[in-house]
C-alpha cells in the first residue's frame, strides 16, 4: 500500500522562498504585492521571505515603483555578486568553464584543448580550470554555491559517477568524488546533453502535458528531455540515448558496442570515418584536398564544405546522416509529441541545407497527424551553452537560499 508522508514544512518554506526569489530574478525589479500575486502567496508571507532575503544580502531595495493610490511601493531586485555558480563543459575537443553571477549573467569564460582523455589528467584539468576561474574573478570561496560539471556519457544519479562514457573510453570513474577531493566546493556531475538543454532553455518551462527535447549532434549524438517539472532521467537515469537507437541491421560498429546505431552513421566522428574509408577505397572526392591528403586531419566539417561545393561523395554521406537523424527524431515525435526539438552541437553549424534535409527526413518518417505542433529549431546559445547549463544546474539544485 502506498504510504502518505506528512507534509514537510521546511521544504514548503524552502519552496516558497525559491519561488519568490525566482520571481524577482525574472522580473528584474518588482514590488511585494506583485510578487504575492504571481507566486500565489499572501502579502505577509512574501514580506517575511523578502525581509529574510534582504537581511541575508541576497536581494535589495532597488528603488520605488509607481503608486497605485497610497505610498509608492519598494521595488526589489537580486544582488548580482552575492552568489556565483561555476559550470564546466568536458568536451572531446575542449574543456570550457564559465562563472555565472546571481543575476544569471556570465562574468567569466575560458576554454582549453582536451589534450588527454586519461581520467587523472582530465580531472586535473577540470579542477585547475575551476580554481583559475575563481582566482581570476577574485570571488571569495564562501560565495561559490557549487560547480556543475557536464560530462558526456551515462552518469549515476546522485553519486555523479561516470558509469560509461564511450567517447572518452571511461567506465566506472567516480568523477564527482574525485573533483570534491580537489576542490573546496560542492560539485554536481550531470550528463552533458542534459546540461546542454538546460543551457539552451534556461528557466523556460515546457507547456503543461508537453516536453522539450534537445538533440546534440556533435562528435557523438545524444539527447535530453525536459518536462514541466524538470529534466526527465528515466528509472535507471539513462533516458535520452537517441544516438544508440539501431537503424541499420549489420551496420557499422558503434562505440557503445552495438552495430548500426544512429551515432555510428550520423555523428561527426562517423561522417569523417565514412569519408576516410571511401578515400582509402579510391573514390574520387575533393575532401582529399581539404585535408591536405592527410586522412588523420580529416574532420566532419570538411565533408560538409565539400558537399556544399557539390562533391558527390560528401553529399551522399551527409544525406544519409540527415536521413537517419530524421528517422530518430520522427520516432521521438511519434512517442512523445513534444512542443519543441532543439538541434544543437557542432554539426548544426554547417549551414541550413543540413537542417533542411533533417526536417524533410522527419516529415518523411513521422506518422501522419502525430506531433502536428512540434517546432524543430536550432539552438542559439553558442559554444559555451553546455558550461552555462552546468552553472544553471547548480543554481537549480543546490538550496543556496536556505543554507546561507
Ligand atoms: Zn551505439
Short mmCIF file of C-alpha atoms in Angstrom, two decimals, residues 193 215-217 220-223 240-247 254 256 260-267 328 331:
data_model
loop_
_atom_site.label_atom_id
_atom_site.label_comp_id
_atom_site.label_asym_id
_atom_site.label_seq_id
_atom_site.Cartn_x
_atom_site.Cartn_y
_atom_site.Cartn_z
CA UNK A 193 23.23 16.54 -23.12
CA UNK A 215 19.38 16.80 -29.50
CA UNK A 216 23.13 17.17 -29.53
CA UNK A 217 24.60 16.48 -32.98
CA UNK A 220 28.62 11.81 -30.71
CA UNK A 221 24.81 12.03 -30.74
CA UNK A 222 22.67 12.29 -27.62
CA UNK A 223 19.56 13.96 -26.33
CA UNK A 240 17.82 10.28 -23.99
CA UNK A 241 20.14 7.78 -25.70
CA UNK A 242 18.67 8.52 -29.11
CA UNK A 243 22.12 8.16 -30.72
CA UNK A 244 22.14 4.48 -29.86
CA UNK A 245 18.85 3.55 -31.49
CA UNK A 246 19.77 0.95 -34.11
CA UNK A 247 18.70 1.94 -37.62
CA UNK A 254 29.42 1.76 -32.66
CA UNK A 256 28.66 1.56 -27.39
CA UNK A 260 24.24 0.21 -36.79
CA UNK A 261 23.30 2.89 -34.21
CA UNK A 262 22.34 6.37 -35.49
CA UNK A 263 25.57 7.63 -33.93
CA UNK A 264 27.65 5.13 -35.90
CA UNK A 265 26.34 6.67 -39.16
CA UNK A 266 25.46 10.29 -38.47
CA UNK A 267 27.79 11.66 -35.77
CA UNK A 328 15.39 9.10 -34.88
CA UNK A 331 10.44 8.22 -33.60
#
